[in-house]
Short mmCIF file of C-alpha atoms in Angstrom, two decimals:
data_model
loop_
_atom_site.label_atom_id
_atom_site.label_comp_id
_atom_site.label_asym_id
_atom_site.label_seq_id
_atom_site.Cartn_x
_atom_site.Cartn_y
_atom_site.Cartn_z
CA UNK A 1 23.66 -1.79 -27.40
CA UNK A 2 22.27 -1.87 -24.04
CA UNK A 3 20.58 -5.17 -22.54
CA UNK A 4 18.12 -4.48 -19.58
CA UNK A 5 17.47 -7.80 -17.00
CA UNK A 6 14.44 -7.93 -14.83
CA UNK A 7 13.74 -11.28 -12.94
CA UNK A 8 12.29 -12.61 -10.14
CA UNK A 9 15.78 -14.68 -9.19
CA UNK A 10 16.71 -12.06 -6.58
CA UNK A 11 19.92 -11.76 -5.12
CA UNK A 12 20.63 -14.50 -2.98
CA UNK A 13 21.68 -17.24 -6.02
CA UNK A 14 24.15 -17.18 -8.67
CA UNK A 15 20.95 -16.96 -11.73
CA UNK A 16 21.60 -13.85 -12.58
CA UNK A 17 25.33 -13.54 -12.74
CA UNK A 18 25.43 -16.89 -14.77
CA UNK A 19 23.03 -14.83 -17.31
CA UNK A 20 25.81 -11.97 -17.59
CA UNK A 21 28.25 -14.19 -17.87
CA UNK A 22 26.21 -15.57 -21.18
CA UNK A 23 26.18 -12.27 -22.67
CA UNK A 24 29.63 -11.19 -21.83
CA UNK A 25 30.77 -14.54 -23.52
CA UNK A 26 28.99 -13.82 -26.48
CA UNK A 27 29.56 -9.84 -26.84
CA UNK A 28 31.82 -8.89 -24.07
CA UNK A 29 30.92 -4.87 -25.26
CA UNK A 30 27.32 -5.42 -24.43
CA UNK A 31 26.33 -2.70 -21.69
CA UNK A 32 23.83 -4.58 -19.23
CA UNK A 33 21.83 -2.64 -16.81
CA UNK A 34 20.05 -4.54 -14.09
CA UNK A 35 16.39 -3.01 -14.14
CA UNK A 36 15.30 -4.97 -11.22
CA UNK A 37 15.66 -8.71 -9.63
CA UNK A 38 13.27 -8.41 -6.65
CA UNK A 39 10.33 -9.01 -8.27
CA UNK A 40 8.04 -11.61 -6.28
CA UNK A 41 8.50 -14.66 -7.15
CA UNK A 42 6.35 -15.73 -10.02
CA UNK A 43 4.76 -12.07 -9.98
CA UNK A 44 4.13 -11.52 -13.29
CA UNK A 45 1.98 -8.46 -13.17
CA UNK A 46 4.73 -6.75 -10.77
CA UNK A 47 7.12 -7.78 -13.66
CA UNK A 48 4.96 -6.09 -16.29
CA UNK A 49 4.45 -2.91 -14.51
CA UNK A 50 8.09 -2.16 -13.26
CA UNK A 51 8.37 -2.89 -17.35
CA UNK A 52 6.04 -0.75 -18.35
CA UNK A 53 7.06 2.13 -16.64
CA UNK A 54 10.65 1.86 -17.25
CA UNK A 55 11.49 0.95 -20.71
CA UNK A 56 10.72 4.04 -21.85
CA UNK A 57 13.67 5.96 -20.00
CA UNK A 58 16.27 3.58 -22.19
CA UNK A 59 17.40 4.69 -25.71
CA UNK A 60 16.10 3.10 -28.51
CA UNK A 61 17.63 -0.14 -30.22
CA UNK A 62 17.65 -0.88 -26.03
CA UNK A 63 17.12 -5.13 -25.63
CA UNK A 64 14.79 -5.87 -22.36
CA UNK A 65 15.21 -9.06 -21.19
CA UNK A 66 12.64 -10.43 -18.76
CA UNK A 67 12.85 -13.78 -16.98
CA UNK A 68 9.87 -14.10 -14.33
CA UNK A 69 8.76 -17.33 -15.71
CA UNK A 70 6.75 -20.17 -13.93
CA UNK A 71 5.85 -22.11 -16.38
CA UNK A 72 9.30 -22.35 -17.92
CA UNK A 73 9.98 -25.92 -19.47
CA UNK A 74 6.00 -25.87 -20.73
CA UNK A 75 4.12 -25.35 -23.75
CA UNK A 76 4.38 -21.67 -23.03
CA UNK A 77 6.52 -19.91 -26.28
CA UNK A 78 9.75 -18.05 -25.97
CA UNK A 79 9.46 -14.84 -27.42
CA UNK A 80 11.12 -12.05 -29.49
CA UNK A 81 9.05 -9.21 -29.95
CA UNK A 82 10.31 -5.74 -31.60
CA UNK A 83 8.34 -2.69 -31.12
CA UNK A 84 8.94 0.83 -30.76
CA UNK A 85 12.65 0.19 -32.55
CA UNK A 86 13.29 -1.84 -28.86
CA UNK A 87 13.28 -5.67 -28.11
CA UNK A 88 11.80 -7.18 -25.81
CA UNK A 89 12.85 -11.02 -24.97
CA UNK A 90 11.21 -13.50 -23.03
CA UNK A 91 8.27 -16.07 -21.91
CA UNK A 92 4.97 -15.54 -23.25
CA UNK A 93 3.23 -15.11 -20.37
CA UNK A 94 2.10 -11.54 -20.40
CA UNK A 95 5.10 -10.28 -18.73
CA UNK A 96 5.86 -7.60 -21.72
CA UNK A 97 1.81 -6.82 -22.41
CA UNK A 98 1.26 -3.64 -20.06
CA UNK A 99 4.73 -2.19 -21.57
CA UNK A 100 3.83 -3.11 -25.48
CA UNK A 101 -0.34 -1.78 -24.59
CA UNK A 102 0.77 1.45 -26.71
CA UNK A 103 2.93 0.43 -29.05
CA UNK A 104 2.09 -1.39 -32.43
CA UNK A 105 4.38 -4.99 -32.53
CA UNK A 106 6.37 -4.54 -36.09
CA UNK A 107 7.71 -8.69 -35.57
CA UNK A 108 6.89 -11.49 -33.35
CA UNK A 109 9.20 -14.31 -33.06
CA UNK A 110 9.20 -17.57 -31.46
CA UNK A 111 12.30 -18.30 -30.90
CA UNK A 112 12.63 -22.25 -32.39
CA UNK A 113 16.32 -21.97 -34.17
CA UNK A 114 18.42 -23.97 -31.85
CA UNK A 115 21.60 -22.23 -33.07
CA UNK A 116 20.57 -19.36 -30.86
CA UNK A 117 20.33 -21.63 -27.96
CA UNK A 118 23.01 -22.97 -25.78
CA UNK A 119 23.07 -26.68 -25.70
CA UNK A 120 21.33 -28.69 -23.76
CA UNK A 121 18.47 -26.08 -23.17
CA UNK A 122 17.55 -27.01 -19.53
CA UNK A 123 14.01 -27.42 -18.62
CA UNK A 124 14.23 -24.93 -15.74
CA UNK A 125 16.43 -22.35 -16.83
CA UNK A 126 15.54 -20.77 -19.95
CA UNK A 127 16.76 -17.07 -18.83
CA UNK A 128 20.91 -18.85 -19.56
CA UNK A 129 20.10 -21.17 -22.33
CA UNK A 130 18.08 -19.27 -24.81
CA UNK A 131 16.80 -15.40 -23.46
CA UNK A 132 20.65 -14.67 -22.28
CA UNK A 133 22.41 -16.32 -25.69
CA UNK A 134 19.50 -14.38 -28.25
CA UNK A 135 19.66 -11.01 -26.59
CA UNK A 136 23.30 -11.56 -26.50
CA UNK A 137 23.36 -12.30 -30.04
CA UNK A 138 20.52 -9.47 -31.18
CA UNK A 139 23.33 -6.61 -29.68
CA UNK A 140 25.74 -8.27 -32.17
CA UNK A 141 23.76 -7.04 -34.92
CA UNK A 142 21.85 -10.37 -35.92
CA UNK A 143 18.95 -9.99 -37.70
CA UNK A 144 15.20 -10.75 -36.02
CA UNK A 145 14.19 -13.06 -38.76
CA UNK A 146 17.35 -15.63 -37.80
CA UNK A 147 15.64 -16.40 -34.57
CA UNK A 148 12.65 -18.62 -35.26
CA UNK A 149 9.35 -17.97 -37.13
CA UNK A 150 7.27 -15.05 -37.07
CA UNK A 151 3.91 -15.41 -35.01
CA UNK A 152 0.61 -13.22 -35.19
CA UNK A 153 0.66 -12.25 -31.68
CA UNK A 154 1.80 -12.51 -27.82
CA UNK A 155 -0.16 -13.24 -24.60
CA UNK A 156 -1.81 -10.38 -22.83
CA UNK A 157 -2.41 -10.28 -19.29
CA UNK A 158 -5.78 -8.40 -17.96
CA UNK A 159 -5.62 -4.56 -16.34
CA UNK A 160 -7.73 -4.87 -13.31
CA UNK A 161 -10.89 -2.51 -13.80
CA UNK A 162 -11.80 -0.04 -11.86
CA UNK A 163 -14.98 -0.13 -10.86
CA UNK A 164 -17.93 2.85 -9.44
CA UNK A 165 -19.32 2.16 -6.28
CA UNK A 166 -21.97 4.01 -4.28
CA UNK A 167 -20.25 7.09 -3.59
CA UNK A 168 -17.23 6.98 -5.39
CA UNK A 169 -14.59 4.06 -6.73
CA UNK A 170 -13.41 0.83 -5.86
CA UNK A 171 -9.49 -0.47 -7.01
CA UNK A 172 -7.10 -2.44 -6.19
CA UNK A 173 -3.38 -3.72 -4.88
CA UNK A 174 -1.62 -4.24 -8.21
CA UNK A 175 2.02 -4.21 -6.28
CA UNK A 176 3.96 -3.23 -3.07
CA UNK A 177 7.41 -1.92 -3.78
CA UNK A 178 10.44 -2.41 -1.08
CA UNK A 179 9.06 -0.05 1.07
CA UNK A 180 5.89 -1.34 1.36
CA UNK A 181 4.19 1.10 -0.45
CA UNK A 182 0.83 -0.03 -1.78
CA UNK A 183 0.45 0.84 -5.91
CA UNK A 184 -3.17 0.50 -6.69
CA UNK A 185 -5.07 0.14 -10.46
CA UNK A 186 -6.81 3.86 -9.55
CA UNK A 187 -4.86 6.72 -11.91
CA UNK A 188 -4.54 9.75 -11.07
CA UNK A 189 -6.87 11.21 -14.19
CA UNK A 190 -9.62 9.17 -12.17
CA UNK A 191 -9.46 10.87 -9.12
CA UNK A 192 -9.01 14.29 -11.10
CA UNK A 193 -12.41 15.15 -11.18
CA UNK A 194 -13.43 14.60 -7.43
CA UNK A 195 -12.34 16.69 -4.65
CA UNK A 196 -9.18 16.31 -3.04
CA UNK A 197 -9.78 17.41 0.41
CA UNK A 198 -12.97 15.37 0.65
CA UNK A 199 -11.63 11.97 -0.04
CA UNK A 200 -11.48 8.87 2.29
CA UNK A 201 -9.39 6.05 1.22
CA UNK A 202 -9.63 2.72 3.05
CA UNK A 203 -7.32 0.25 2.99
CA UNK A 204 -8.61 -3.11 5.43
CA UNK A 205 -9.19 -1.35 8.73
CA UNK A 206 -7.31 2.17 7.52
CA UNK A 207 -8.65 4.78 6.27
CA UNK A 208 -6.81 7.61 5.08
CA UNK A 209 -8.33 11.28 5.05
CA UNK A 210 -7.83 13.40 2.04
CA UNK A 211 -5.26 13.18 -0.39
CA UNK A 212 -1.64 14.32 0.01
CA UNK A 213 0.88 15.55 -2.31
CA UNK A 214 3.98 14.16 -0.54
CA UNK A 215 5.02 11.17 1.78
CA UNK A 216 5.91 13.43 4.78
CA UNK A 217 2.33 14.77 4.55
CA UNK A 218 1.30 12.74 7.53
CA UNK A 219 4.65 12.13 9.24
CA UNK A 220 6.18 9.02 10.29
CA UNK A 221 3.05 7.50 12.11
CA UNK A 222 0.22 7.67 9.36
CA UNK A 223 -1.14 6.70 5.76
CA UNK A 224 -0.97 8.84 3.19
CA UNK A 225 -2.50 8.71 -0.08
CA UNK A 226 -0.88 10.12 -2.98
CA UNK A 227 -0.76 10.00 -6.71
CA UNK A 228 3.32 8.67 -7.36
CA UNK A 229 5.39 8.88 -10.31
CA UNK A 230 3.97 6.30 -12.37
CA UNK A 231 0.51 8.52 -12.14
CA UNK A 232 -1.49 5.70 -9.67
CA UNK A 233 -2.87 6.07 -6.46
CA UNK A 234 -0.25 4.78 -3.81
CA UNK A 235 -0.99 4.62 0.16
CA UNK A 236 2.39 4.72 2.19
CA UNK A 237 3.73 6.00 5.25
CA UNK A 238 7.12 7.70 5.25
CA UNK A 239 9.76 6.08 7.52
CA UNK A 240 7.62 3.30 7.56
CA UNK A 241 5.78 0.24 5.82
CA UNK A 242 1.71 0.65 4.52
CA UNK A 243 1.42 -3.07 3.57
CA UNK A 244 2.45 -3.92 7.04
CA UNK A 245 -0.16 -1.07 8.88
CA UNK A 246 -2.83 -2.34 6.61
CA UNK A 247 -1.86 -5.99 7.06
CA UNK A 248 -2.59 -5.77 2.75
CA UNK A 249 -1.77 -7.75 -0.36
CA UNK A 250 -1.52 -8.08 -3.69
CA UNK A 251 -5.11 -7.94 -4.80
CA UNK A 252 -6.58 -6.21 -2.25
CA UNK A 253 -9.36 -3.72 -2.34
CA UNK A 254 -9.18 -0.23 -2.49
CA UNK A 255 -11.98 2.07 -1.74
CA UNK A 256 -12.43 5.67 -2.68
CA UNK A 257 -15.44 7.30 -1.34
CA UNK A 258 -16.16 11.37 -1.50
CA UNK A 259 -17.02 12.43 2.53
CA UNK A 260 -20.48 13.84 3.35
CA UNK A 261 -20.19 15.82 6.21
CA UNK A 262 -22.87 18.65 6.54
CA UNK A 263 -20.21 21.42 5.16
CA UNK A 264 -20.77 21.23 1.58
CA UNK A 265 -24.20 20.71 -1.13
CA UNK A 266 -23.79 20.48 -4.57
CA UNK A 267 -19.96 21.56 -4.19
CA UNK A 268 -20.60 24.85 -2.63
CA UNK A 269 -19.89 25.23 0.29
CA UNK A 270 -22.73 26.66 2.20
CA UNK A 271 -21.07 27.47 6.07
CA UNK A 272 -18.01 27.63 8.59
CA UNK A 273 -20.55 24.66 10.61
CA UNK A 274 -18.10 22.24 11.63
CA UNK A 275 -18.36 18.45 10.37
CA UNK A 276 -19.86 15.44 12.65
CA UNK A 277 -16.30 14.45 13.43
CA UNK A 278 -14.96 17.74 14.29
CA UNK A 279 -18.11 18.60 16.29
CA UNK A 280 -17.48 15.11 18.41
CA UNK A 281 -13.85 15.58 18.15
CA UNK A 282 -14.07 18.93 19.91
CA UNK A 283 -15.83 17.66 22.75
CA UNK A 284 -13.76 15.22 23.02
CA UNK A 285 -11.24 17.58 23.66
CA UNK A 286 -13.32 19.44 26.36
CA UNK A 287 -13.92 15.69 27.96
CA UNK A 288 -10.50 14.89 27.89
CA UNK A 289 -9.78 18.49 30.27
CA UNK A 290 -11.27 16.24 33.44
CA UNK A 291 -8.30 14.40 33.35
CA UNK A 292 -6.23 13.73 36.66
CA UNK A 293 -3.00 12.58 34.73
CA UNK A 294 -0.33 14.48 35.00
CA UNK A 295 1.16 13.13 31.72
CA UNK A 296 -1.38 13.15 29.27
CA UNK A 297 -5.10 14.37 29.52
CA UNK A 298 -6.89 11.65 27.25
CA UNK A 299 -10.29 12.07 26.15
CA UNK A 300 -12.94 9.58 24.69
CA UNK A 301 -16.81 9.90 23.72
CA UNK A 302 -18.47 6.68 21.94
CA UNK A 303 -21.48 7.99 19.72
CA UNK A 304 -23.92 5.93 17.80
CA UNK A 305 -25.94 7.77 14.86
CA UNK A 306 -25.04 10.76 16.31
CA UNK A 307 -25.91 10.60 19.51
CA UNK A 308 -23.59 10.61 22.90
CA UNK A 309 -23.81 7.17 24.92
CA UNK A 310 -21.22 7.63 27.00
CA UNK A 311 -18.12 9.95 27.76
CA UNK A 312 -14.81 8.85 29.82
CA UNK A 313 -11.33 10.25 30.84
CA UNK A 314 -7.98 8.81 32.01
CA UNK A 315 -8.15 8.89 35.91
CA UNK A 316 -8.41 7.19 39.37
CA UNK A 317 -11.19 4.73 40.21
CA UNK A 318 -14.03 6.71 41.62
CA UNK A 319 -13.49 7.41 45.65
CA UNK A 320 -9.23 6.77 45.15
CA UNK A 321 -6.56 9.31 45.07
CA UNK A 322 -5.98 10.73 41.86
CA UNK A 323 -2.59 11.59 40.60
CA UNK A 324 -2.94 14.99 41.01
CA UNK A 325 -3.15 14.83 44.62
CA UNK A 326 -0.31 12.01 44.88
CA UNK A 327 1.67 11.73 41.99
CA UNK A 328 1.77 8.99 39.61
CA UNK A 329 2.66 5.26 40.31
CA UNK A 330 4.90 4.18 37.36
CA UNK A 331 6.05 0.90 36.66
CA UNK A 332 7.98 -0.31 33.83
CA UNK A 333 7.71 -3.48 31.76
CA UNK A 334 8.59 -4.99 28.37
CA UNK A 335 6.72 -4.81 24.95
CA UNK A 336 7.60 -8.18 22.84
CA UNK A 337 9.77 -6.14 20.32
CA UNK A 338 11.80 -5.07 23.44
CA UNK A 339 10.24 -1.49 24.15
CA UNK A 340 10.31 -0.30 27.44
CA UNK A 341 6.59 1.05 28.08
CA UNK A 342 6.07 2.88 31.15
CA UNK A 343 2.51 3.05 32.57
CA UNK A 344 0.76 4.38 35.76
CA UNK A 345 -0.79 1.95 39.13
CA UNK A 346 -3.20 4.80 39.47
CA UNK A 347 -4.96 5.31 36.63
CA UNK A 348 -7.60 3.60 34.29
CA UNK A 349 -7.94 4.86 30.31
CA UNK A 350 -10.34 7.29 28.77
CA UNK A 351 -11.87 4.33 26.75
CA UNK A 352 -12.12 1.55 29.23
CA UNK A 353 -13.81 4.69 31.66
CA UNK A 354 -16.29 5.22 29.00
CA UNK A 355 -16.96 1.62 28.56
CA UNK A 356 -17.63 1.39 32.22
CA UNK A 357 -19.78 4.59 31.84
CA UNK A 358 -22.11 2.58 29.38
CA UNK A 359 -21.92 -0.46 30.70
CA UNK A 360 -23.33 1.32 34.44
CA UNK A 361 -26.37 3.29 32.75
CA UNK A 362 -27.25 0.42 30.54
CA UNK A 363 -25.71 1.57 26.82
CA UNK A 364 -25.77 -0.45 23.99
CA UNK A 365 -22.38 0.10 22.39
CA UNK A 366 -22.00 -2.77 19.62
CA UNK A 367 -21.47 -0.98 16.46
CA UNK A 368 -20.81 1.80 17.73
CA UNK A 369 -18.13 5.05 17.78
CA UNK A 370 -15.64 5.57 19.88
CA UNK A 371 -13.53 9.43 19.89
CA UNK A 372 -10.69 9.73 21.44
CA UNK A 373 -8.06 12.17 21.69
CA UNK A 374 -5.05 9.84 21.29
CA UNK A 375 -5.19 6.34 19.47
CA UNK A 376 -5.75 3.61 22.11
CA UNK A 377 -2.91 1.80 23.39
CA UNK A 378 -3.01 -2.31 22.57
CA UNK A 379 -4.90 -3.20 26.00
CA UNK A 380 -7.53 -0.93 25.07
CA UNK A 381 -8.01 -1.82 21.70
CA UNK A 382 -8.29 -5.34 22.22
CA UNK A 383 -11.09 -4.38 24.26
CA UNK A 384 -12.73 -1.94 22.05
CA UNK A 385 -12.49 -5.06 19.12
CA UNK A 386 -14.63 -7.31 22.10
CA UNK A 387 -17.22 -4.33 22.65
CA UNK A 388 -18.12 -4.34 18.66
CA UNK A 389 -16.94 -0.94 17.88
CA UNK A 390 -16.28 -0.42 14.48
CA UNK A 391 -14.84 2.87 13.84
CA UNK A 392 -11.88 5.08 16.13
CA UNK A 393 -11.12 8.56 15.28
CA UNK A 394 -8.31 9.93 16.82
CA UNK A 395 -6.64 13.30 16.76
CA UNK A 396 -3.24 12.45 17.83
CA UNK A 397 -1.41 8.99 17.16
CA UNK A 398 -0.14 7.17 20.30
CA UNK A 399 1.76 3.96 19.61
CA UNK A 400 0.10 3.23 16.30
CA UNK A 401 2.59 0.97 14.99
CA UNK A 402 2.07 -1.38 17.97
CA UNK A 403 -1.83 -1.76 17.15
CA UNK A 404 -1.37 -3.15 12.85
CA UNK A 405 -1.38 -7.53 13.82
CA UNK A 406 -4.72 -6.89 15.69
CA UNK A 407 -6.53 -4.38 13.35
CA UNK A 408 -5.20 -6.60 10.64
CA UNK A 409 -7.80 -9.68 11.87
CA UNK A 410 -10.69 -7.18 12.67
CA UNK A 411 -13.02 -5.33 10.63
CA UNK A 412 -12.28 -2.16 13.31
CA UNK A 413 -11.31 1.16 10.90
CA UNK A 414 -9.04 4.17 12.59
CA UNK A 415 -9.94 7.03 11.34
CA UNK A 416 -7.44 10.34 11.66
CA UNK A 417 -9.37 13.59 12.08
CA UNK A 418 -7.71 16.79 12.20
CA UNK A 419 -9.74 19.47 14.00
CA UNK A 420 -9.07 23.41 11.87
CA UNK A 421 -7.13 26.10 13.70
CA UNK A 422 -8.60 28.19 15.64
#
């Protein structure tokens, strides 16, 4: 018989050997399988899910032990529940309610008959002195009904709701894996009936555009949203770490909204006329083509309900030689992570030009739009935050993973917009 552990002990102490070494001394043929230790600590909803969508791939007559338990020692019943011809062995806490939602208890026991305990039960350590000994003893052959009395039913934790919001749906964080993946409460049937290529997903201050199929779908410097293999929503970014780019947590919101953007009425789609962000996005392109750097023509436009206020490129201070004519003046220095950035004397950024361009003609900018070409590098962000500018679309990411600890304490939103081909 096979005996499954999942626990929030981790790997770092001896809790989860000790528990083996229970089982092996009571059936040393017992096959255990370690489903997972690295739940958080005390995270009994991550518990329940990595349960519920794993018990299922073990054969039945399988025992699933589960020790994520904080209020061991309590009032709080241990617990034998059969189901689905598997056991399932524990705290009643909820920790086996998401993986038991489909499937009709056939016993509940509490388990009060000492002789299935090892003696003295400890106060704090119920997963080796009575979860370890019965599962131990249940792959031995021993029948439910010697383990305590049978009780009507087991505690149930809550499934977050999803809920409708103006313009689509609103979720949330249910658990970040060891990637740092973000699993959300949104299935996939729910998204079924809206349309793919017109969703925005936003996480904090990220919002994702559209949803992808795979993690590579928007490389190694962007979220993606995708529906995973246990059929909910995830945001991630492959080769790197969502909860950390959206500065996220457990119980986060999630917010699914269906673009408007001029192309489509009623789901048909009505002309080739290019969205509000490509149309900005383009000329943003055509502003950035007055560049004088020699290593990257940048481009930026800020727009406020649709309307240009100001338009700047990376270049020389008016009246000053221009890197074109003289080269560029590079200097090197040191990011805190121990980078080496190299940036130019000569030269002043798209965005703190078009800044400058508003602030000499008299623009109010708070609340405002910024376009640029490239993401903004931390100097100018940090300045975009103290000019009130909510939203940044960008075509191409510069740097993005050195901009997550600010946008993480602002309410600022990068947006990624891909322009069509040509």
């Amino acid at each position: 018989m096979i005996i499954t552990l999942t626990s929030d002990f981790g790997y770092k102490d001896s809790f989860v050997g000790i528990m083996k070494g229970i089982i092996a001394g009571i059936n040393a043929q017992a096959r255990i399988i370690d489903l997972s230790h690295g739940v958080a600590a005390q995270d009994i909803m991550g518990a329940a899910l990595l349960l519920r969508h794993s018990v299922n791939y073990f054969p039945p007559a399988s025992v699933h032990v589960a020790v994520v338990d904080p209020g061991v020692g309590s009032a709080r019943r241990p617990l034998l529940i059969e189901a689905a011809g598997n056991y399932f062995v524990g705290p009643d806490n909820g920790v086996f309610s998401l993986a038991l939602a489909e499937k009709l208890p056939l016993r509940i026991i509490h388990l009060s008959n000492a002789l299935y305990h090892r003696q003295p039960v400890s106060k704090t350590f119920h997963g080796r002195d009575i979860f370890a000994p019965v599962a131990a003893h249940l792959s031995l052959g021993t029948d439910v009904t010697a383990f305590g009395d049978a009780v009507e039913d087991f505690t149930r934790i809550a499934w977050p709701a999803v809920t409708v919001i103006p313009g689509g749906l609103q979720g949330e964080i249910v658990y970040i894996d060891g990637y740092g993946n973000l699993f959300t409460n949104i299935g996939g049937q729910q998204l079924r009936a809206l349309p793919d290529d017109r969703l925005a997903f936003s996480v904090g201050a990220v919002v994702i555009q559209g949803l992808a199929t795979h993690y590579a779908a928007g490389g190694t410097t962007s979220c993606v949203a995708l529906i995973n293999s246990w059929g909910l929503l995830e945001i991630a970014v492959d080769h790197g770490n969502a909860q950390r780019r959206c500065g996220a947590r457990v119980g986060d919101k999630i917010r699914v909204r269906v673009r408007e953007d001029g192309a489509y009425r009623r789901g048909l789609q009505m002309s080739e006329r290019l969205s509000w962000d490509h149309y900005f996005m383009t000329i943003t392109r055509q502003v950035a083509e007055r560049s004088t750097c020699t290593r990257a023509k940048v481009g930026a436009v800020i727009v406020r309900d649709k309307n240009i206020l100001a338009t700047g490129y990376n270049g020389a201070p008016a009246g000053m030689p221009h890197c074109t004519d003289l080269g560029c003046l590079i200097y090197e220095s040191k990011t805190p992570n121990g980078e080496t950035e190299q940036n130019c004397f000569r030269t002043i950024h798209a965005e703190m030009n078009a800044i400058a361009q508003a602030a000499k003609n008299g623009s109010n900018i708070k609340d405002a739009a910024i376009y640029i070409t490239h993401t903004p590098c931390i100097h100018c962000l940090k300045v975009l935050v103290n000019t009130g500018i909510k939203d940044i679309y960008y075509e191409k990411p510069y740097k993005l993973h050195t901009l997550d600890e600010i946008l993480s304490y602002t309410q600022v939103q990068l947006h990624k917009v891909d322009l069509p081909e040509k």
